[in-house]
N, CA and C of each residue as an Amber inpcrd file, in Angstrom:
protein
   531
   0.6870000  -1.2640000   0.0070000   0.0390000   0.1850000   0.0490000
   0.9860000   1.2840000  -0.1960000   0.9060000   2.2260000  -1.1160000
   1.5570000   3.3670000  -0.8500000   0.4300000   4.6540000  -0.3520000
   1.0820000   5.6190000   0.6990000   0.9430000   6.4990000   0.8750000
   1.6100000   7.1960000   0.4440000   0.6920000   8.6680000  -0.0390000
   0.7120000   9.7020000  -0.6000000   1.3320000  10.4310000   0.6350000
   2.7940000  11.3480000  -0.4780000   3.5800000  12.3690000   0.1770000
   2.6760000  13.5670000   1.0950000   1.7690000  13.8650000   0.4850000
   0.9420000  14.8980000   1.3020000   0.4820000  14.2230000   2.5310000
  -0.1070000  12.5740000   2.5640000  -0.9550000  12.2810000   3.5020000
   0.2300000  11.9810000   4.4300000   1.4850000  11.5100000   4.2880000
   3.0060000  11.3370000   5.3450000   2.9910000  12.8170000   5.4560000
   2.9380000  13.7900000   5.3200000   2.9460000  15.4670000   5.8870000
   2.1860000  15.7440000   6.7950000   0.6560000  15.4390000   6.2740000
  -0.2990000  15.8530000   7.4440000  -0.2520000  14.8130000   8.4030000
   0.1770000  13.5360000   8.5620000  -0.0300000  12.4360000   9.6640000
   1.3130000  13.0950000  10.7460000   2.4880000  13.5360000   9.9390000
   3.7210000  13.7920000  10.7840000   3.0100000  15.0330000  11.6560000
   2.5360000  15.7980000  10.9510000   2.1450000  17.1130000  11.9220000
   1.0140000  17.1530000  12.6390000  -0.0660000  16.2090000  12.2450000
  -0.7610000  15.6030000  13.4500000  -0.1720000  15.0570000  14.3670000
   0.6750000  14.4150000  14.3180000   1.3810000  13.6260000  15.5540000
   2.3840000  14.5760000  16.3550000   2.9350000  15.8670000  15.7680000
   3.7050000  16.7650000  16.1590000   2.4280000  17.7370000  17.1690000
   1.4710000  17.6390000  16.7690000   0.8400000  18.5800000  17.1740000
   0.1810000  18.0470000  18.9600000  -0.3610000  16.7000000  18.3790000
  -0.6140000  15.5910000  19.3980000   0.5730000  15.3840000  20.5150000
   1.7720000  15.6650000  19.8370000   2.8060000  15.1090000  21.5830000
   2.5630000  16.7980000  22.0450000   2.9430000  17.9840000  20.8440000
   2.9140000  19.1440000  21.7150000   1.8330000  19.5560000  22.5480000
   0.5000000  18.8610000  22.5790000  -0.2330000  18.9590000  23.0970000
  -0.0860000  18.3340000  24.6780000   0.5530000  17.0600000  24.3570000
   0.2960000  16.3540000  25.5990000   1.7470000  17.1600000  26.4690000
   2.5620000  17.4130000  26.0480000   3.9140000  18.3660000  26.6550000
   3.1620000  19.8530000  27.0920000   2.5900000  20.0670000  26.4440000
   1.9290000  21.3090000  27.1450000   1.0160000  21.1770000  28.6860000
   0.5330000  20.0910000  28.5150000  -0.6380000  19.7980000  29.3720000
   0.3110000  19.3390000  30.8510000   1.4730000  18.9230000  30.5000000
   2.3460000  18.0720000  31.3970000   3.0470000  19.1030000  32.0370000
   3.5200000  20.1790000  31.2890000   3.9570000  21.1010000  31.6740000
   2.8380000  22.0200000  32.5480000   1.7490000  21.9710000  32.8420000
   1.1420000  22.8630000  33.0320000   0.3620000  21.9800000  34.5700000
   0.4080000  20.8950000  34.3720000   0.4760000  20.1510000  35.7430000
   1.3100000  19.8160000  36.3110000   2.3070000  19.7110000  35.5100000
   3.4610000  19.5120000  36.8780000   4.6670000  19.8820000  37.3580000
   5.2070000  20.8400000  36.0730000   6.3230000  21.6390000  35.4070000
   6.3870000  22.8080000  36.3240000   5.0210000  23.9860000  36.3590000
   5.1940000  24.8670000  36.5630000   4.8990000  25.4790000  38.0250000
   5.2820000  24.3420000  38.9030000   5.3900000  24.9160000  40.4040000
   3.9910000  25.0790000  40.7380000   3.0930000  25.0100000  40.7490000
   1.5790000  25.1780000  41.1400000   1.2200000  23.6050000  41.5250000
   0.7600000  24.2010000  42.4060000   0.1030000  22.4150000  43.6370000
  -1.6850000  22.5330000  43.2720000  -1.5620000  21.6790000  43.1160000
  -3.4480000  21.6350000  43.3290000  -3.6850000  21.2480000  45.1690000
  -4.8540000  22.0880000  45.3100000  -5.4230000  22.2010000  46.4160000
  -5.9510000  20.2380000  46.9570000  -5.5120000  19.3940000  47.8090000
  -5.5600000  18.3750000  48.3740000  -6.8600000  18.7020000  49.3060000
  -7.1060000  17.2140000  49.4810000  -7.9130000  17.2970000  51.0340000
  -7.4580000  17.3920000  52.3590000  -6.0590000  17.6950000  52.6340000
  -5.7630000  17.5320000  54.0620000  -6.0970000  18.6320000  54.7070000
  -7.0640000  19.7260000  54.3590000  -7.5080000  20.8260000  55.2960000
  -8.8990000  19.9970000  56.2460000  -9.1090000  19.2060000  55.3960000
  -9.7950000  18.2760000  56.4780000 -11.5460000  18.5730000  56.1360000
 -12.3520000  18.2290000  56.9140000 -14.1860000  18.6990000  56.7620000
 -14.2820000  19.6360000  57.8180000 -15.3680000  20.1390000  58.0630000
 -15.9860000  20.8750000  59.0790000 -18.0450000  20.7070000  58.5360000
 -18.5100000  20.6870000  59.5450000 -20.3000000  20.7240000  59.2420000
 -20.9680000  22.1340000  59.1750000 -20.9620000  22.4510000  57.9650000
 -21.1030000  23.7540000  57.4210000 -22.3640000  24.7240000  58.3050000
 -23.3360000  23.6850000  58.8310000 -24.8370000  24.1680000  59.2820000
 -24.0180000  24.7300000  60.7720000 -22.9610000  24.1200000  61.2900000
 -22.7170000  24.4230000  62.7400000 -21.2330000  25.5520000  62.7840000
 -20.7510000  25.8890000  61.6680000 -19.5590000  27.0620000  61.7450000
 -19.7050000  27.8040000  62.5060000 -20.7050000  28.2410000  63.0420000
 -20.8050000  29.2390000  63.9900000 -20.4750000  28.6290000  65.6270000
 -20.2180000  27.2650000  65.8370000 -19.5790000  26.9450000  66.8700000
 -18.5110000  25.9480000  66.4860000 -17.9130000  26.3900000  65.7160000
 -16.2310000  25.7950000  65.3460000 -15.4890000  26.8580000  66.0690000
 -14.1210000  26.1050000  66.6470000 -13.4300000  26.8750000  67.3660000
 -12.6860000  27.8880000  66.3280000 -12.4990000  27.5980000  65.1640000
 -11.6990000  28.2750000  64.1530000 -12.6500000  29.2180000  63.6180000
 -13.7980000  28.6890000  62.7150000 -14.6830000  29.0020000  62.0190000
 -15.5670000  29.9340000  62.6830000 -15.9660000  29.8450000  63.5990000
 -17.2430000  30.2790000  64.6520000 -16.8310000  32.0330000  64.5620000
 -15.5020000  32.3450000  64.7060000 -14.7410000  33.6810000  64.8100000
 -13.4610000  33.6830000  64.0150000 -13.9180000  34.0580000  62.6640000
 -12.9120000  33.9860000  61.2960000 -11.9070000  35.0710000  61.6390000
 -10.6590000  34.5730000  61.4700000  -9.5430000  35.7940000  61.6820000
  -8.3890000  35.0660000  61.1490000  -7.5080000  36.3380000  61.5620000
  -5.9220000  35.6580000  61.5330000  -5.3910000  35.1120000  62.8080000
  -4.6040000  33.9080000  63.0600000  -3.9120000  33.7480000  63.8800000
  -2.7240000  33.7340000  63.7370000  -1.6010000  34.0400000  64.6950000
  -0.1780000  33.7780000  64.6590000   0.2360000  32.3170000  65.1270000
   1.2150000  31.5450000  64.1700000   1.5250000  29.9430000  64.5140000
   3.0310000  30.1980000  64.7170000   3.6390000  30.9890000  64.5100000
   4.9940000  31.1710000  64.6250000   5.6640000  32.3260000  63.9090000
   6.8500000  32.3290000  63.9100000   7.9440000  33.7200000  63.5110000
   7.1370000  33.7660000  62.4660000   6.6140000  34.6460000  62.1220000
   6.4210000  35.4980000  60.9070000   5.6350000  34.5640000  60.2980000
   4.2630000  33.5800000  60.8050000   3.5240000  32.8130000  60.3810000
   2.4010000  32.7380000  60.8430000   1.2130000  32.4700000  60.0230000
   0.0900000  33.3740000  60.6230000  -0.7360000  32.3290000  59.5160000
  -2.3400000  31.7740000  60.2820000  -3.1490000  31.1990000  59.6380000
  -4.2490000  32.4180000  59.6460000  -4.5860000  32.0060000  58.2960000
  -6.3460000  32.8180000  58.5180000  -7.7180000  32.1310000  58.0460000
  -8.3010000  32.1900000  58.8330000  -9.6820000  31.2090000  58.7580000
 -10.6750000  32.1800000  57.7330000 -10.9500000  31.8030000  56.7360000
 -12.2980000  32.3910000  55.6250000 -13.4110000  31.5580000  55.6470000
 -14.7180000  32.4010000  56.0760000 -16.1500000  31.8940000  55.9020000
 -16.4020000  32.7730000  54.6750000 -17.0460000  31.6340000  53.3110000
 -17.6280000  32.5260000  52.4660000 -18.7800000  32.0950000  52.6460000
 -19.6700000  33.0850000  52.4110000 -21.4700000  32.7260000  52.3540000
 -21.6670000  33.6950000  51.2510000 -23.1980000  33.8980000  50.9190000
 -23.4740000  34.3150000  49.9900000 -23.6380000  35.7630000  50.9560000
 -23.1590000  36.9100000  50.1030000 -22.1600000  37.1760000  49.4410000
 -20.9680000  37.8930000  49.7610000 -20.6090000  37.4020000  51.1290000
 -19.7910000  38.3250000  51.9080000 -18.1330000  37.0070000  51.9180000
 -17.1300000  37.3420000  52.5830000 -16.2250000  36.8300000  53.0380000
 -15.8150000  37.2080000  54.2780000 -15.7170000  36.3690000  55.3480000
 -15.6930000  36.6920000  56.8170000 -14.1140000  36.0390000  56.8990000
 -13.5480000  36.9970000  57.1230000 -13.1650000  38.4950000  57.1820000
 -12.4830000  38.6410000  55.9790000 -12.8790000  40.0480000  55.4960000
 -12.3260000  39.9150000  53.9980000 -13.4640000  41.5370000  53.2130000
 -14.7150000  41.2460000  53.5420000 -15.8660000  42.0980000  53.0170000
 -16.1940000  43.2950000  53.5940000 -16.5350000  43.1250000  55.0800000
 -16.5890000  44.2560000  55.8860000 -15.2910000  44.9120000  56.5470000
 -14.6120000  44.0830000  56.7490000 -13.0650000  44.2640000  57.7150000
 -11.9970000  43.8400000  56.2720000 -11.0860000  44.0010000  56.2470000
  -9.6580000  43.2640000  55.5380000  -9.3620000  42.2120000  56.0960000
  -8.7480000  41.2920000  55.7150000  -7.9120000  40.4270000  56.1440000
  -6.1600000  41.2830000  55.8950000  -5.7320000  41.4840000  57.2650000
  -4.4200000  41.9240000  57.3870000  -3.2570000  40.9610000  57.7750000
  -2.5510000  41.2980000  56.8840000  -1.3500000  40.7130000  57.0330000
  -0.0040000  41.2640000  56.9360000   1.0860000  40.6510000  57.6750000
   2.2690000  41.2640000  57.5080000   3.1230000  41.2730000  56.5980000
   3.8100000  42.3260000  55.7510000   4.9800000  42.0040000  54.7040000
   5.8650000  40.8100000  55.1170000   6.6300000  40.0020000  54.5270000
   7.2600000  39.2560000  54.5180000   6.9000000  38.0140000  55.2790000
   5.5560000  37.7430000  55.4570000   5.0970000  36.8800000  56.5890000
   4.6310000  35.4240000  55.3130000   4.2980000  34.4310000  56.1220000
   3.9240000  32.9290000  55.6370000   2.4200000  32.9270000  55.5210000
   1.4590000  32.7080000  54.4570000  -0.0850000  32.9760000  55.3370000
  -0.4030000  31.6640000  54.6330000  -0.9670000  30.9870000  55.7720000
  -2.0240000  29.6550000  55.2710000  -3.1650000  29.8840000  55.6000000
  -3.9260000  29.8080000  54.4420000  -5.2070000  30.3230000  54.5700000
  -6.3710000  28.8290000  54.4490000  -7.3160000  29.0890000  55.2740000
  -8.2250000  28.0190000  55.5750000  -9.7560000  28.3060000  55.2120000
  -9.8720000  28.0010000  53.9500000 -11.2120000  28.4590000  53.7770000
 -12.4680000  27.3870000  53.5930000 -13.4460000  28.0130000  54.1760000
 -14.5210000  27.0690000  54.0610000 -15.8950000  27.7650000  53.4560000
 -17.2420000  27.4060000  52.8760000 -18.0400000  27.5670000  52.8420000
 -19.7180000  27.2740000  53.8150000 -19.9710000  28.0810000  53.7120000
 -21.1940000  27.9390000  55.0730000 -22.6970000  27.9660000  54.0690000
 -22.6380000  27.9360000  52.7520000 -24.0910000  27.8630000  52.1660000
 -23.8980000  27.3020000  50.5500000 -22.8910000  27.7150000  49.9560000
 -23.0220000  27.3460000  48.6880000 -21.6040000  26.7370000  47.9830000
 -21.0490000  26.8240000  46.7730000 -20.0240000  26.6420000  45.9920000
 -19.3970000  28.0080000  45.7200000 -18.5160000  28.1750000  46.6140000
 -17.8330000  29.6660000  46.3590000 -16.3910000  29.7080000  45.4500000
 -16.0620000  31.1080000  45.3850000 -14.0730000  31.1810000  45.0530000
 -13.8340000  31.8200000  45.5410000 -12.5020000  31.6670000  45.9050000
 -11.6460000  32.3960000  46.9730000 -10.4710000  33.0150000  46.1730000
 -10.0020000  33.9450000  45.3400000  -9.1490000  34.2570000  44.5680000
  -8.5900000  35.5570000  45.2600000  -7.3120000  35.6370000  45.7400000
  -6.6510000  36.7570000  45.8670000  -6.0530000  37.2290000  44.5000000
  -6.4720000  38.2160000  43.7280000  -5.8600000  39.0260000  42.8370000
  -4.9030000  39.1990000  42.7110000  -4.1500000  39.1410000  41.8900000
  -2.7070000  39.4200000  41.1430000  -1.4140000  38.3050000  42.2020000
  -2.1440000  37.3170000  42.6930000  -1.2040000  35.9920000  43.1690000
  -1.8460000  34.8560000  42.4080000  -1.1070000  33.7190000  42.7530000
  -1.8480000  32.6540000  42.3990000  -2.6470000  31.6030000  43.3800000
  -3.2580000  32.7050000  44.2360000  -4.0720000  32.1810000  45.3750000
  -5.3860000  31.7840000  44.6720000  -5.9630000  30.8780000  44.6980000
  -6.9210000  30.3110000  43.9940000  -7.4610000  29.4890000  44.6420000
  -8.8440000  29.0090000  45.2910000  -9.5210000  28.1240000  45.4790000
 -10.8830000  28.0170000  45.0350000 -11.3110000  26.5070000  45.4540000
 -12.8870000  26.9760000  45.2400000 -13.0270000  26.5790000  46.9570000
 -14.2390000  26.9110000  47.3660000 -14.6060000  26.8880000  49.0720000
 -16.1000000  26.0600000  48.9430000 -15.7320000  24.4920000  49.0920000
 -16.9960000  24.1460000  48.9510000 -17.5830000  24.0040000  50.7050000
 -18.9320000  23.4340000  50.7940000 -19.4410000  23.5880000  52.0550000
 -19.0640000  22.1770000  52.3110000 -18.5260000  21.9680000  53.9290000
 -18.2210000  21.0320000  54.1880000 -16.5710000  20.7090000  54.0450000
 -16.2080000  20.8990000  53.1770000 -14.9400000  20.9450000  53.0720000
 -13.5460000  22.5790000  53.2100000 -12.7740000  21.8590000  53.7160000
 -11.5120000  23.0270000  54.2360000 -10.6740000  23.0640000  53.1700000
 -10.5350000  23.8420000  52.5840000  -9.5720000  24.3140000  51.5910000
  -7.8880000  24.7940000  52.3180000  -7.2990000  24.3640000  51.9920000
  -5.7650000  24.8090000  52.5730000  -4.9410000  24.8480000  51.8830000
  -4.1280000  26.6500000  51.8590000  -3.3890000  27.0190000  50.8080000
  -2.3530000  27.9300000  51.6440000  -0.8540000  27.6500000  51.3330000
  -0.1710000  28.8780000  51.5700000   0.5940000  29.9110000  50.6580000
   0.7600000  30.9920000  51.1130000   0.9460000  32.1790000  50.5090000
   1.8440000  32.9380000  51.1940000   3.1730000  33.6780000  50.3300000
   3.9740000  34.3100000  50.9470000   3.7500000  35.4580000  50.4350000
   3.8370000  36.8260000  51.2100000   3.3970000  38.1140000  51.1370000
   5.1020000  38.8400000  51.2400000   5.5350000  39.3850000  50.2960000
   6.9300000  40.1490000  50.2410000   6.7390000  41.8400000  50.7480000
   5.8050000  42.2120000  50.0050000   5.7640000  43.5520000  49.6420000
   4.5920000  44.1600000  50.5120000   4.3410000  45.1510000  50.9560000
   2.8480000  46.1730000  51.4450000   2.5160000  46.2590000  50.4240000
   1.5070000  45.8950000  50.2850000  -0.3740000  46.4580000  49.3000000
  -1.3180000  46.2610000  49.3310000  -2.1360000  45.6680000  48.9090000
  -3.8920000  45.5030000  48.6860000  -4.0650000  44.8450000  47.6190000
  -4.7530000  43.8090000  48.1810000  -4.8700000  43.0990000  47.1530000
  -6.7770000  42.9340000  47.2680000  -7.2250000  42.5930000  46.3590000
  -8.8550000  42.0500000  46.0240000  -8.5690000  40.8760000  46.1420000
 -10.0030000  40.4910000  47.2540000 -10.7500000  39.0850000  46.9100000
 -12.0660000  38.9300000  46.4270000 -11.9410000  37.9890000  45.5030000
 -13.2810000  37.8470000  44.7820000 -13.8040000  36.6450000  44.4970000
 -14.6050000  35.8960000  44.3310000 -15.1490000  35.0120000  44.3160000
 -15.4100000  34.7470000  42.7670000 -14.9100000  33.7480000  42.0860000
 -14.7360000  33.3930000  40.9160000 -15.2560000  32.1820000  40.3470000
 -16.6180000  31.9860000  41.4600000 -17.4740000  30.6820000  41.2520000
 -19.0960000  31.3650000  41.4670000 -19.9660000  31.0430000  40.0420000
 -21.2450000  31.6120000  40.2210000 -21.8500000  31.0300000  41.8950000
 -22.2910000  32.1460000  42.3160000 -22.9840000  31.5620000  43.6610000
 -24.1210000  32.1280000  43.9850000 -24.8600000  32.7300000  43.2290000
 -26.1330000  33.4850000  43.5140000 -26.3870000  34.7000000  42.8220000
 -27.3010000  35.3680000  42.9800000 -27.7990000  36.5750000  42.2890000
 -26.9720000  38.2010000  42.2970000 -26.2820000  37.5190000  43.7640000
 -25.2780000  38.6430000  44.1880000 -24.0150000  38.2040000  43.8980000
 -23.5130000  37.5560000  43.2290000 -22.1440000  37.1000000  43.0410000
 -21.1120000  38.3110000  42.6530000 -22.0400000  38.8730000  41.9260000
 -21.0880000  40.2740000  40.9560000 -20.6970000  41.0160000  41.7310000
 -20.9440000  41.2430000  42.9100000 -21.0730000  42.1030000  44.1750000
 -20.1780000  41.3620000  45.0930000 -19.6870000  39.9530000  45.7460000
 -18.9820000  39.3310000  46.6400000 -17.3490000  39.0120000  46.1900000
 -16.8330000  40.7650000  46.6200000 -15.6210000  41.0860000  46.7750000
 -14.8830000  41.0750000  48.2970000 -14.0400000  41.4270000  48.1980000
 -13.4780000  41.9740000  49.4050000 -11.5670000  42.4820000  49.5870000
 -10.8820000  42.6610000  50.4690000  -9.7030000  43.1620000  50.3320000
  -8.8080000  42.4670000  51.5820000  -7.3730000  42.3530000  50.8830000
  -6.4510000  41.7870000  51.7960000  -5.5830000  42.7840000  51.7610000
  -4.8660000  43.5020000  52.9050000  -4.2180000  44.6680000  52.9920000
  -2.8040000  43.8440000  53.6540000  -1.5360000  43.8730000  53.1310000
  -0.3010000  43.5650000  53.6640000   0.4910000  44.5620000  53.7990000
   0.3630000  44.7980000  55.3380000   0.7560000  45.8480000  56.3940000
   2.6050000  45.6750000  56.4780000   2.9950000  46.7850000  56.4690000
   4.6020000  47.0450000  56.7780000   4.5910000  46.2950000  58.3500000
   5.5860000  45.4670000  58.8540000   5.8030000  44.6010000  60.1400000
   5.1730000  45.2770000  60.9270000   5.8860000  46.5300000  61.3190000
   5.7270000  47.4860000  62.7640000   4.2830000  47.8220000  62.9780000
   3.4130000  48.3210000  61.6740000   2.1940000  48.9380000  61.6650000
   1.3690000  47.5690000  62.0010000   1.6870000  46.9080000  61.5550000
   0.6730000  45.2320000  61.6520000   0.8850000  44.7320000  63.2300000
   1.8560000  45.0050000  63.4300000   2.1550000  44.3510000  65.5070000
   1.4360000  45.2320000  66.0140000   1.6610000  46.7130000  65.9530000
   0.8230000  47.7340000  66.6780000  -1.0020000  47.4290000  66.3790000
  -1.5680000  46.9390000  64.8360000  -2.7300000  46.9170000  64.9570000
  -3.1140000  45.1430000  65.5570000  -2.4080000  44.1420000  65.6710000
  -2.4260000  42.5820000  65.8840000  -2.6600000  42.5630000  67.3140000
  -2.0760000  43.2980000  68.1180000  -1.8420000  44.0060000  69.5650000
  -3.1320000  44.5940000  70.1180000  -3.4540000  45.6460000  69.5930000
  -4.8220000  45.9760000  69.5110000  -5.9210000  45.2340000  69.3420000
  -5.7510000  44.2460000  68.3620000  -6.9060000  43.2960000  68.3440000
  -6.8710000  42.0560000  69.1810000  -5.8380000  41.9760000  69.7530000
  -5.7370000  40.8540000  70.7850000  -6.2500000  41.3970000  71.9870000
  -5.8110000  42.7110000  72.5590000  -6.3300000  43.3850000  73.7560000
  -8.1460000  43.4070000  73.7390000  -8.7630000  43.6700000  72.3270000
 -10.1820000  44.0690000  72.2250000 -10.8190000  42.6860000  72.2740000
 -10.0720000  41.6260000  71.6870000 -10.5350000  40.1340000  72.1710000
 -10.5450000  39.8230000  73.8820000  -9.6310000  40.2010000  74.9720000
  -9.7300000  39.8030000  75.5400000 -10.7720000  40.6500000  76.8580000
 -10.8800000  41.4930000  76.2690000 -12.1670000  42.5200000  76.7240000
 -13.1410000  42.5050000  76.5540000
């Protein structure tokens, strides 16, 4: 059986494209240094989040030298904290976010970073981000969550270390009172 020269050329081009697509997908999945969110964050009962020791009063918690945990609850159509009060973290810190949803599936994206996850009722998404420079970042929901989805936004403020220390100390004193 004789294969025409043009058929051989198109066959070779198709194989090159297929190998190129597979290479691109492999690089995107493994080579770019982006980790997928796994189930290490655990689970919670979304109906009793208000009674949960961490998600009942979500916010920031110092866990080590320049290491912080931030607990965030997403609800239609707010981030708690984040919408009414910004999430505040110090520059040069390593922040582990613990994000869950109280009602429906939401998105949690820190605009301008690679921090992006789905907030699923009952699941806790856990991921770590390093913030090196002071500045403000937007928070947005990138999963359609209802009629007010377009207004679901918030703010994350990366503060200078001394300014953050003063703010954090004041927050701790207010919690004690």
